[in-house]
């Protein structure tokens, strides 16, 4: 073998060898998981409004600071039961610009895990206050505020969703109401709840 | 002091006098211009990208500093990482590659127009990509895969064109043997072309966990099969060249190359230890992460043994100290990565700021320092103009101290964060306790940013002068 002298030999081994390794360690396992991870009984696919909420979650980059995965460790028990592959079966591609499932698992916990945020903070109003300015409900939080998901109006229409801000955080005049984007996002957040893992005795597969 | 020492000069008693670069060795002005413009673009992205990094680090201390959607943390963070990855580091690396490959193959670069086209494509990808991210258009991916696929396709086109350009240059080489630098460099280009393709094809990423498997593979291979091999390849050229002696052992370099390809490809799943990805895949990744120690030892040992006995040359050079720092960083902080992959330690450090420290220790301490070493080593020899020696020293120390402050603060802070979670303290405790460490990060980051401004000025000082006549190609050939 003359890797030193034959560039075609060298480059082919580098190129095809890497593709082979990638099959073993990435594509193969991904296909296997895709075919074998079934949604848990009791889990529901996202509704259209929750899906739009996930889109806002992705666009605003919430993934940069929040995880959605509970590890089988004692310290993670506060966030729920350990996550299972089936928990993510309904995390699906969004559209042509997002032809793969969004990476909701995350890799850094600058903020708390959101696997079960819908159960932990079920109050819609809390969610709106928190998105308008996190400091209004959690003084030491360093999460960014998202005021552009809201509108300040002089007189809210009857069907508007008014955010009851404490005076320190309220704008000098007018009333803060949620836009559709905020409503979508809150619907998505409230949908984040773990379904129980039923240990199906005797049926290992499926 | 009455007598002037050969090292401590009287007019600059605080700094060691540095040797001047040997006279100009390259006379191909088209080549000089190409490489210099690549570096100028790269440096612009360095300044932009780290200004954003600095601003992000301030947001940890003052989250309400602005309420502009385009500058929101979640949108801006990927602008920082992608700009320094694809704008600064990649372009600077390619600039040096465009020197080293023709040089070691004793051929002129196959196509200059193609090389300019690649530069345009990569710049375009970084501009459009950054604007999209700030507008909230990302692909829902995680680290370094946030550009939507049409943008990444532009970047990939740039990379593939360079790969083609280099292959043609190497195929037509004027020497019989392919020097080891070219193995690493071509490895980097071929692997990355495959990597981007595999990671952006959607067929096997249709649910949360299958996407996660590809993300882990991508995340680690982006740093491990793009930046790492190419930087090592460049060092196999610049280190012996600047020291003016051969590399310690050629076969160690070959061993490290093959283990790099086989081991590094396998370790992506260690980004998701304890996640609901297949347990065996995580175990494989951890085992190969430990195996990487072989690659590290072979590579670093080779470089350090080459430097052995040349302490004086290194002290008297303004480029070699960067290379020394980069080589040591390569070993230390990759070995740190091995520790982070072990389950017992991963449970303390995973999800914490410790990972951010590791990212900067490796990408900055290893990759960026080696880049600076190569740039200071090469450009004066191409343009005949040197940087200010004093400012090159200030650049070195500001960058080094700045990144020490940044990363050591986050390593301590990240460990405390992990401990606080293990002790099951309320979550907000882990946010409160980070405040002093985030402050130190901003201080270190400011020093790093100043160092980058100084570097930009030095690069400008080294610019090629316009008033040079082009040399006829035939004469060029005679010189090559
Ligand atoms: C002035 C210099 C710099 C400053 C102040 C800075 C600051 C930051 C900040 C604040 C973050 C976000 C961390 C978080 O979300 O917790 C970050 C992330 C990151 N930066 Fe930098 N940065 C600088 C230079 C660089 C350079 C030159 C590179 C690479 C060549 C780099 C690579 C990264 C990477 C890879 C991440 C993602 C970290 C992770 O996910 O673990 N940074 N940086
Ligand atoms: C032996 C070599 C290495 C090993 C075993 C290793 C291991 C690791 C591990 C286990 C993590 C994940 C930490 C966590 O999330 O808890 C990680 C993250 C990271 N590593 Fe390394 N590392 C190595 C070398 C390098 C090199 C050479 C670079 C840069 C050129 C690098 C850049 C990064 C970056 C940027 C991240 C952060 C990824 C993210 O955003 O989450 N590593 N590494």
XYZ file of C-alpha atoms and ligand atoms in Angstrom:
772
model
C 0.000 0.000 0.000
C 1.421 3.338 -0.940
C -0.727 5.948 0.718
C 2.262 8.243 0.506
C 2.462 8.125 -3.238
C -0.967 7.293 -4.560
C -3.309 10.160 -3.853
C -6.363 8.407 -5.304
C -5.881 5.496 -2.937
C -5.364 7.793 0.024
C -8.335 10.033 -0.724
C -10.693 7.128 -1.495
C -9.895 5.407 1.771
C -10.398 8.667 3.660
C -13.660 9.424 1.888
C -15.356 6.038 1.803
C -13.971 4.957 5.142
C -15.570 7.983 6.736
C -18.901 7.311 5.059
C -18.792 3.730 6.352
C -18.032 4.868 9.890
C -20.800 7.445 9.681
C -23.246 4.696 8.799
C -22.296 2.698 11.832
C -22.407 5.512 14.301
C -24.999 7.964 12.968
C -27.199 7.032 10.027
C -27.755 3.405 11.025
C -28.734 4.116 14.631
C -30.883 7.070 13.533
C -32.841 4.899 11.125
C -33.206 2.186 13.753
C -34.536 4.647 16.311
C -36.862 6.213 13.804
C -38.402 2.841 13.071
C -38.586 1.691 16.667
C -39.564 4.711 18.768
C -43.334 4.665 19.075
C -45.368 7.322 20.778
C -46.370 6.384 24.311
C -49.974 5.403 24.886
C -51.707 8.532 26.121
C -49.429 10.899 24.182
C -51.116 13.200 21.684
C -49.635 14.830 18.587
C -49.308 18.617 18.727
C -52.426 20.560 17.814
C -52.035 23.227 15.092
C -51.748 26.046 17.631
C -49.181 24.114 19.687
C -47.214 23.437 16.519
C -47.129 27.132 15.747
C -45.991 27.636 19.319
C -43.130 25.220 18.773
C -42.205 27.302 15.745
C -41.962 30.411 17.944
C -39.937 28.388 20.488
C -37.514 27.453 17.712
C -37.347 30.930 16.139
C -36.617 32.693 19.420
C -33.863 30.215 20.227
C -35.279 29.014 23.565
C -33.304 25.829 22.834
C -30.084 27.728 23.584
C -30.838 27.747 27.321
C -33.547 25.175 28.018
C -33.378 21.414 27.822
C -36.253 19.000 27.396
C -34.699 15.793 28.627
C -34.795 14.196 32.040
C -31.833 11.963 32.746
C -32.123 8.801 34.810
C -30.298 10.520 37.670
C -31.480 11.390 41.149
C -30.749 15.080 40.632
C -33.042 15.187 37.600
C -36.039 13.750 39.439
C -37.346 17.280 40.060
C -38.065 17.580 36.348
C -40.064 14.351 36.071
C -39.475 10.695 35.291
C -36.535 9.795 33.032
C -37.308 10.615 29.396
C -37.890 7.754 26.976
C -37.413 7.714 23.180
C -41.184 7.482 22.774
C -41.566 10.906 24.418
C -40.139 12.452 21.262
C -42.033 10.436 18.667
C -44.329 13.379 18.012
C -41.484 15.885 17.648
C -41.771 16.158 13.879
C -40.332 18.311 11.080
C -42.065 21.691 10.874
C -41.901 22.715 7.214
C -39.670 22.920 4.177
C -37.109 25.073 6.046
C -37.145 22.615 8.928
C -37.195 19.229 7.188
C -35.890 17.523 10.353
C -37.331 17.334 13.825
C -36.408 20.428 15.872
C -33.672 19.763 18.417
C -35.758 20.219 21.537
C -33.531 18.084 23.775
C -31.047 20.918 24.186
C -27.511 20.814 25.551
C -27.257 23.496 28.220
C -29.358 24.242 31.283
C -28.901 27.962 31.740
C -32.610 27.897 32.575
C -34.654 25.041 34.007
C -35.683 21.937 32.093
C -39.042 22.345 30.349
C -40.067 18.705 29.898
C -43.003 19.178 32.244
C -43.414 22.936 32.341
C -47.102 22.572 31.502
C -47.568 20.648 34.744
C -45.178 22.748 36.827
C -46.600 26.155 35.833
C -50.087 25.422 34.549
C -51.233 29.052 34.899
C -51.595 30.804 31.575
C -51.309 34.193 33.232
C -48.032 33.211 34.887
C -46.683 32.212 31.468
C -47.679 35.520 29.863
C -46.210 37.592 32.693
C -43.051 35.535 32.523
C -42.657 35.957 28.763
C -43.350 39.683 28.883
C -40.663 40.067 31.501
C -39.320 37.095 33.463
C -38.247 39.380 36.298
C -41.908 40.192 36.993
C -42.426 36.711 38.421
C -38.887 35.492 39.130
C -36.744 38.440 40.275
C -33.359 36.740 39.907
C -34.020 35.242 36.481
C -31.671 36.226 33.654
C -33.972 35.055 30.867
C -34.534 37.624 28.110
C -37.851 39.469 28.003
C -39.975 39.000 24.888
C -42.059 42.201 24.730
C -42.382 41.864 20.945
C -44.736 38.963 21.483
C -47.145 41.491 23.026
C -48.872 44.699 22.015
C -49.548 47.819 24.035
C -53.016 49.146 23.274
C -54.871 52.136 24.646
C -58.116 50.270 25.054
C -58.090 46.479 24.847
C -60.900 44.997 22.744
C -63.323 42.783 24.609
C -61.786 39.501 23.438
C -58.178 40.576 24.061
C -55.932 38.651 26.402
C -54.797 41.267 28.906
C -51.565 40.676 30.797
C -51.982 41.917 34.382
C -48.490 43.326 34.905
C -47.398 44.717 38.260
C -46.823 48.508 38.011
C -43.001 48.241 37.999
C -43.060 46.258 34.767
C -46.085 47.797 33.083
C -45.498 50.355 30.301
C -46.132 53.998 31.339
C -49.470 54.050 29.582
C -51.768 51.595 27.867
C -52.527 47.941 28.453
C -50.407 44.969 27.434
C -52.225 42.316 25.432
C -50.880 39.061 24.018
C -50.385 38.670 20.255
C -51.140 35.412 18.452
C -47.503 34.452 18.674
C -47.567 34.687 22.454
C -50.772 32.652 22.567
C -49.247 29.970 20.335
C -46.115 29.804 22.429
C -48.034 29.545 25.694
C -50.238 26.832 24.206
C -47.098 24.911 23.310
C -45.534 25.380 26.738
C -48.707 24.261 28.493
C -48.780 21.160 26.283
C -45.422 20.062 27.658
C -46.375 17.360 30.147
C -45.030 13.879 30.546
C -47.468 11.039 30.042
C -47.034 8.103 32.418
C -44.709 5.353 31.283
C -46.819 2.259 31.607
C -44.586 -0.694 32.174
C -46.375 -3.033 29.823
C -45.720 -6.443 31.323
C -44.990 -9.214 28.903
C -44.853 -7.108 25.755
C -41.258 -6.105 25.429
C -41.507 -5.161 21.793
C -43.720 -2.361 20.503
C 22.047 48.877 33.172
C 24.841 50.159 31.051
C 25.561 47.225 28.842
C 22.928 46.203 26.383
C 22.037 42.574 26.570
C 21.347 40.749 23.311
C 17.877 39.871 24.539
C 16.761 42.807 26.630
C 17.222 45.825 24.442
C 17.753 49.178 26.100
C 14.988 51.019 24.330
C 12.424 48.350 25.183
C 13.568 46.936 28.486
C 10.288 45.168 29.280
C 9.983 42.988 26.265
C 12.195 40.404 24.746
C 13.563 41.510 21.411
C 12.071 39.412 18.669
C 13.868 38.189 15.601
C 12.831 39.698 12.308
C 11.289 37.517 9.692
C 13.683 36.382 7.019
C 13.358 38.259 3.778
C 10.428 37.802 1.468
C 10.297 34.302 0.068
C 7.221 34.462 -2.120
C 7.014 36.624 -5.204
C 3.711 35.533 -6.661
C 1.667 38.630 -5.929
C -1.617 37.095 -7.088
C -1.106 34.376 -4.515
C -0.215 36.850 -1.787
C -3.274 38.916 -2.562
C -5.592 35.888 -2.468
C -4.336 34.729 0.908
C -4.306 38.211 2.361
C -7.889 38.939 1.334
C -9.032 35.624 2.844
C -7.364 36.653 6.081
C -8.784 40.148 5.977
C -12.328 38.777 5.619
C -11.680 36.242 8.345
C -10.434 38.938 10.696
C -13.462 41.070 10.038
C -15.600 38.105 11.120
C -13.396 37.619 14.161
C -14.034 41.170 15.290
C -17.762 41.043 14.507
C -18.238 37.562 15.966
C -16.444 38.231 19.220
C -18.060 41.621 19.640
C -21.320 39.686 19.609
C -19.826 37.168 22.055
C -18.884 39.991 24.369
C -22.357 41.464 24.133
C -23.858 38.065 24.944
C -21.643 37.760 27.993
C -23.004 41.126 29.184
C -26.545 39.859 28.755
C -25.916 37.292 31.475
C -25.372 40.201 33.864
C -27.923 42.650 32.501
C -30.694 40.737 30.747
C -32.709 43.892 30.119
C -29.876 45.774 28.401
C -31.969 45.883 25.241
C -35.393 44.686 24.126
C -34.670 44.464 20.403
C -35.872 41.180 18.907
C -32.887 40.927 16.540
C -30.497 41.188 19.463
C -32.321 38.790 21.752
C -30.028 36.238 23.410
C -31.598 33.153 21.846
C -31.242 34.580 18.345
C -27.830 36.167 18.812
C -26.049 33.211 20.413
C -25.991 31.153 17.207
C -24.871 34.264 15.317
C -21.814 34.351 17.581
C -20.986 30.672 17.229
C -21.636 30.412 13.505
C -19.778 33.632 12.698
C -16.640 32.599 14.556
C -16.866 29.042 13.198
C -17.630 29.585 9.518
C -16.535 33.201 9.113
C -13.393 33.588 11.176
C -11.912 30.178 11.909
C -12.823 28.495 8.630
C -11.713 31.321 6.362
C -8.459 31.882 8.252
C -7.767 28.172 8.128
C -8.475 28.005 4.393
C -6.164 30.983 3.819
C -3.277 29.071 5.352
C -4.274 25.895 3.522
C -4.110 27.788 0.234
C -0.488 28.455 1.052
C 0.583 25.136 2.524
C -0.899 22.797 -0.086
C 0.683 24.432 -3.173
C 3.915 24.906 -1.239
C 4.302 21.308 -0.089
C 3.255 19.980 -3.482
C 5.495 22.395 -5.382
C 2.746 23.464 -7.727
C 0.854 26.669 -8.223
C -2.719 26.473 -6.910
C -4.856 24.762 -9.551
C -7.354 27.585 -9.992
C -7.310 31.103 -8.591
C -10.786 32.044 -9.868
C -12.244 29.007 -8.080
C -10.525 30.029 -4.864
C -11.992 33.532 -5.135
C -15.398 32.011 -5.795
C -15.129 29.935 -2.625
C -14.297 33.038 -0.646
C -17.348 34.807 -2.024
C -19.613 31.835 -1.279
C -18.456 31.429 2.298
C -18.746 35.144 3.024
C -22.207 35.128 1.496
C -23.279 32.195 3.666
C -22.087 33.920 6.834
C -23.839 37.181 5.945
C -27.158 35.621 4.941
C -26.965 33.075 7.721
C -26.386 35.728 10.372
C -29.201 37.931 9.124
C -31.591 34.966 8.984
C -30.739 33.905 12.513
C -31.344 37.407 13.830
C -34.647 37.514 11.956
C -35.649 34.307 13.732
C -35.126 32.049 10.725
C -33.146 29.021 11.786
C -33.489 25.348 11.026
C -34.503 24.339 14.545
C -31.149 22.688 14.929
C -28.749 22.846 17.740
C -25.180 24.070 17.976
C -23.520 24.960 14.662
C -26.384 23.541 12.626
C -28.660 26.547 12.985
C -28.291 27.884 9.440
C -31.225 26.795 7.290
C -30.257 24.340 4.570
C -30.109 26.781 1.610
C -27.548 28.850 3.531
C -25.523 25.837 4.558
C -25.627 24.678 0.933
C -23.840 27.899 -0.048
C -21.207 27.264 2.593
C -20.853 23.632 1.533
C -20.414 24.691 -2.093
C -17.506 26.891 -1.002
C -15.884 24.026 0.887
C -16.384 21.506 -1.917
C -14.899 23.883 -4.499
C -11.795 24.302 -2.359
C -11.580 20.542 -1.911
C -11.665 20.131 -5.681
C -9.094 22.877 -6.146
C -6.758 21.208 -3.662
C -7.173 17.716 -5.085
C -6.247 18.997 -8.529
C -3.214 20.740 -7.066
C -2.090 17.640 -5.210
C -2.758 15.327 -8.172
C -0.400 17.460 -10.255
C 2.275 17.704 -7.573
C 5.923 18.201 -8.348
C 7.108 15.777 -5.665
C 6.540 12.076 -5.414
C 5.345 11.773 -1.816
C 2.299 13.423 -0.364
C 3.523 15.326 2.680
C 1.621 14.521 5.893
C 0.064 18.011 6.109
C -1.920 17.203 2.989
C -3.342 14.056 4.552
C -4.814 15.995 7.427
C -5.951 18.884 5.267
C -7.636 16.742 2.640
C -9.113 14.640 5.417
C -10.681 17.766 6.851
C -12.164 18.839 3.522
C -13.471 15.427 2.459
C -14.884 14.581 5.879
C -16.590 17.924 6.185
C -18.168 17.660 2.744
C -19.635 14.300 3.773
C -20.549 15.545 7.225
C -22.577 18.518 6.032
C -24.376 16.369 3.480
C -25.274 13.642 5.955
C -26.333 16.093 8.634
C -28.569 18.142 6.391
C -30.348 15.260 4.637
C -33.701 14.805 6.346
C -34.639 11.163 5.752
C -33.388 9.694 8.995
C -34.122 12.647 11.286
C -37.878 12.545 11.390
C -38.387 12.302 15.118
C -36.804 13.796 18.207
C -34.324 11.052 19.037
C -33.155 10.189 15.540
C -32.472 13.891 15.027
C -30.547 13.939 18.299
C -28.288 11.123 17.148
C -27.400 13.051 13.988
C -26.957 16.250 16.005
C -24.439 14.592 18.321
C -22.547 13.188 15.349
C -22.598 16.565 13.618
C -21.634 18.650 16.642
C -18.570 16.655 17.391
C -17.477 16.056 13.855
C -17.754 19.753 13.017
C -15.034 20.487 15.547
C -13.264 17.150 15.327
C -13.184 16.495 11.581
C -12.983 20.058 10.283
C -11.045 22.363 12.591
C -8.943 19.758 14.372
C -7.398 17.845 11.446
C -6.785 20.921 9.323
C -5.131 22.775 12.209
C -2.941 19.748 12.893
C -2.048 19.518 9.205
C -1.094 23.183 9.134
C 1.018 22.732 12.259
C 2.875 19.846 10.612
C 3.999 22.459 8.106
C 4.475 25.628 10.144
C 6.200 24.178 13.174
C 9.137 22.546 11.384
C 9.298 25.436 8.937
C 9.500 28.145 11.586
C 11.959 26.121 13.663
C 13.923 25.280 10.569
C 14.212 21.580 11.357
C 12.327 18.430 10.377
C 9.334 17.076 12.270
C 10.364 14.648 15.027
C 8.600 11.588 13.656
C 6.703 11.193 10.448
C 5.177 7.850 11.421
C 3.716 9.232 14.654
C 1.911 11.720 12.454
C 0.549 8.909 10.308
C -0.572 6.936 13.356
C -2.346 9.978 14.778
C -4.011 10.536 11.418
C -5.647 7.111 11.173
C -6.703 7.054 14.804
C -8.136 10.532 14.352
C -10.288 9.285 11.510
C -11.489 6.115 13.210
C -11.822 7.244 16.849
C -13.060 10.795 16.447
C -15.873 9.841 14.079
C -17.284 7.494 16.692
C -17.561 9.829 19.660
C -20.421 12.165 18.771
C -22.920 10.451 21.049
C -20.984 11.650 24.109
C -22.825 14.964 23.768
C -25.942 13.189 24.920
C -24.760 11.019 27.769
C -27.748 9.889 29.880
C -30.150 11.111 27.175
C -32.715 8.655 25.795
C -30.460 7.845 22.827
C -29.329 4.188 22.568
C -27.214 3.305 25.583
C -24.765 1.207 23.546
C -24.113 4.187 21.277
C -23.223 6.319 24.292
C -20.927 3.587 25.592
C -19.161 3.305 22.237
C -18.696 7.066 22.235
C -17.232 7.040 25.738
C -14.832 4.209 24.940
C -13.529 5.953 21.836
C -13.310 9.233 23.766
C -10.813 7.466 25.999
C -9.120 6.021 22.901
C -8.560 9.569 21.675
C -5.792 9.863 24.266
C -3.635 7.822 21.852
C -4.201 10.338 19.058
C -3.585 13.243 21.390
C -0.392 11.812 22.808
C 0.969 10.940 19.372
C 0.199 14.372 17.924
C 1.268 16.485 20.866
C 4.320 14.357 21.616
C 5.440 14.761 18.045
C 5.119 18.536 18.164
C 6.741 18.953 21.559
C 9.651 16.685 20.666
C 10.158 18.732 17.525
C 10.296 21.890 19.665
C 12.664 20.328 22.191
C 15.911 22.212 22.410
C 14.577 25.190 20.501
C 13.445 27.220 23.496
C 15.543 30.164 22.459
C 14.197 30.253 18.924
C 10.675 30.162 20.315
C 11.342 32.964 22.787
C 12.812 35.109 20.064
C 9.935 34.588 17.656
C 6.586 36.328 17.730
C 4.766 33.496 15.973
C 6.113 30.396 17.723
C 4.772 31.272 21.206
C 1.269 31.118 19.735
C 2.037 27.703 18.295
C 3.471 26.443 21.566
C 0.374 27.641 23.450
C -1.863 26.044 20.819
C -0.120 22.675 20.957
C -0.279 22.513 24.748
C -3.936 23.550 24.641
C -4.681 20.836 22.123
C -3.476 18.192 24.510
C -4.829 19.552 27.773
C -8.283 20.552 26.698
C -8.994 17.601 24.462
C -8.001 15.406 27.393
C -10.474 17.429 29.410
C -13.073 16.389 26.839
C -12.228 12.753 27.535
C -12.950 13.347 31.221
C -16.222 15.089 30.412
C -17.338 12.030 28.471
C -16.982 9.687 31.467
C -20.396 9.067 33.014
C -19.212 9.775 36.552
C -17.933 13.244 35.631
C -20.458 13.983 32.925
C -23.203 13.954 35.521
C -21.515 16.851 37.317
C -20.573 18.927 34.280
C -23.130 18.204 31.604
C -25.592 21.077 30.950
C -23.419 23.474 32.982
C -21.117 26.313 31.955
C -18.234 23.874 32.235
C -19.062 22.815 28.678
C -18.844 26.427 27.528
C -15.391 26.627 29.129
C -14.338 23.488 27.240
C -15.658 24.935 23.966
C -13.535 28.055 24.334
C -10.483 26.269 25.718
C -10.388 24.082 22.634
C -11.681 26.351 19.892
C -9.784 29.360 21.210
C -6.766 27.962 23.049
C -6.045 25.306 20.458
C -7.497 26.321 17.094
C -7.329 30.110 17.229
C -3.867 30.274 18.815
C -2.438 27.967 16.166
C -4.072 30.104 13.497
C -2.415 33.228 14.864
C 0.927 31.450 14.993
C 0.582 30.465 11.366
C -0.546 33.921 10.251
C 2.295 35.755 12.039
C 4.689 33.165 10.720
C 3.561 33.348 7.118
C 2.364 36.797 6.135
C 5.614 38.726 6.718
C 7.313 36.214 4.462
C 4.785 36.873 1.744
C 4.403 40.629 1.949
C 7.750 41.603 3.362
C 6.026 43.666 6.040
C 6.116 42.807 9.694
C 3.635 43.479 12.477
C 4.655 45.592 15.407
C 6.616 43.172 17.588
C 5.489 44.885 20.732
C 1.835 44.717 19.727
C 2.165 41.071 18.703
C 3.325 40.444 22.270
C 0.460 42.457 23.722
C -1.901 40.494 21.496
C -0.476 37.230 22.798
C -0.727 38.112 26.484
C -4.147 39.735 26.300
C -5.559 36.770 24.428
C -3.907 34.263 26.752
C -4.805 35.960 30.029
C -8.253 36.861 28.771
C -9.076 33.330 27.851
C -7.630 31.982 31.094
C -9.864 34.317 33.090
C -12.875 33.463 30.938
C -12.466 29.712 31.063
C -11.199 29.223 34.592
C -14.107 31.263 35.913
C -16.544 29.081 34.007
C -14.833 25.844 35.022
C -15.169 26.759 38.700
C -18.646 28.170 38.221
C -19.784 25.241 36.090
C -18.610 22.760 38.711
C -20.503 24.663 41.410
C -23.593 24.696 39.194
C -23.375 20.914 38.860
C -22.876 20.501 42.611
C -25.865 22.664 43.350
C -28.052 20.465 41.137
C -26.684 17.297 42.724
C -27.499 18.715 46.159
C -30.989 19.386 44.810
C -30.968 23.065 45.702
C -33.711 25.158 44.054
C -32.771 25.770 40.416
C -32.489 29.552 40.768
C -29.613 28.946 43.201
C -27.494 27.765 40.268
C -28.285 31.006 38.441
C -27.495 33.233 41.429
C -24.206 31.547 42.202
C -22.962 32.093 38.651
C -23.078 35.865 38.801
C -19.443 36.518 39.868
C -18.226 33.965 37.333
C -20.231 35.518 34.547
C -18.734 38.868 35.528
C -15.230 37.403 35.274
C -16.144 35.941 31.902
C -17.072 39.404 30.674
C -13.758 40.768 31.982
C -11.766 38.018 30.275
C -13.892 38.442 27.164
C -13.082 42.149 27.051
C -9.359 41.370 27.113
C -9.821 38.826 24.342
C -11.750 41.317 22.278
C -9.024 43.951 22.721
C -6.487 41.369 21.624
C -8.530 40.832 18.463
C -8.509 44.543 17.680
C -4.741 44.583 18.096
C -4.448 41.572 15.840
C -6.590 43.304 13.207
C -4.261 46.309 13.378
C -1.223 44.050 13.050
C -2.733 42.338 10.049
C -3.193 45.732 8.470
C 0.457 46.530 9.210
C 1.416 43.386 7.323
C -0.637 44.248 4.244
C 0.977 43.770 0.852
C 2.075 46.962 -0.843
C 0.318 47.754 -4.067
C 3.198 49.101 -6.111
C 4.702 45.751 -7.030
C 4.856 44.484 -10.529
C 3.428 41.092 -11.271
C 6.029 38.601 -12.188
C 5.550 36.721 -15.454
C 4.261 33.205 -14.905
C 7.228 31.598 -16.599
C 9.640 33.232 -14.209
C 7.362 32.114 -11.367
C 7.632 28.541 -12.446
C 11.391 28.779 -12.454
C 11.321 29.956 -8.865
C 8.919 27.309 -7.594
C -14.295 37.956 22.994
C -14.327 36.694 22.897
C -15.528 35.823 23.168
C -16.544 35.982 24.070
C -16.731 37.089 25.075
C -17.437 34.870 23.899
C -18.615 34.701 24.617
C -19.505 33.662 24.453
C -20.773 33.528 25.125
C -21.333 34.518 26.119
C -21.347 32.371 24.727
C -22.705 31.794 25.172
C -22.506 30.851 26.317
C -23.781 30.306 26.881
O -24.797 30.230 26.190
O -23.776 29.930 28.067
C -20.435 31.747 23.799
C -20.624 30.515 23.189
C -19.713 29.930 22.338
N -18.578 30.528 21.798
Fe -17.758 32.263 22.354
N -16.946 34.034 22.936
C -15.786 34.593 22.450
C -14.978 34.097 21.447
C -15.177 32.880 20.816
C -14.351 32.346 19.764
C -13.154 33.049 19.134
C -14.850 31.116 19.480
C -14.400 30.082 18.471
C -13.478 30.165 17.631
C -16.009 30.897 20.307
C -16.787 29.767 20.291
C -17.948 29.592 21.013
C -18.700 28.354 21.043
C -18.336 27.069 20.321
C -19.802 28.570 21.872
C -20.894 27.544 22.227
C -20.536 26.945 23.563
C -21.321 25.695 23.928
O -22.388 25.460 23.402
O -20.817 24.935 24.762
N -16.189 31.994 21.102
N -19.317 32.554 23.637
C -10.150 13.957 22.703
C -10.813 14.905 22.210
C -12.109 15.441 22.775
C -13.067 14.831 23.539
C -13.088 13.394 24.032
C -14.100 15.817 23.767
C -15.237 15.587 24.511
C -16.298 16.457 24.639
C -17.514 16.184 25.360
C -17.807 14.917 26.147
C -18.327 17.250 25.212
C -19.742 17.399 25.755
C -19.774 17.970 27.097
C -21.168 18.029 27.637
O -22.095 18.432 26.928
O -21.325 17.667 28.801
C -17.635 18.197 24.389
C -18.147 19.399 23.997
C -17.508 20.241 23.089
N -16.254 20.079 22.552
Fe -14.971 18.575 22.920
N -13.749 16.988 23.181
C -12.554 16.796 22.544
C -11.866 17.704 21.797
C -12.392 18.875 21.328
C -11.743 19.727 20.376
C -10.358 19.494 19.789
C -12.599 20.757 20.156
C -12.443 21.956 19.257
C -11.702 22.022 18.225
C -13.783 20.532 20.961
C -14.889 21.364 20.982
C -16.020 21.129 21.711
C -17.151 22.011 21.703
C -17.297 23.288 20.887
C -18.103 21.450 22.573
C -19.465 22.043 22.934
C -20.543 21.446 22.154
C -21.843 22.036 22.578
O -22.142 23.120 22.108
O -22.550 21.427 23.384
N -13.618 19.387 21.671
N -16.397 17.689 24.050
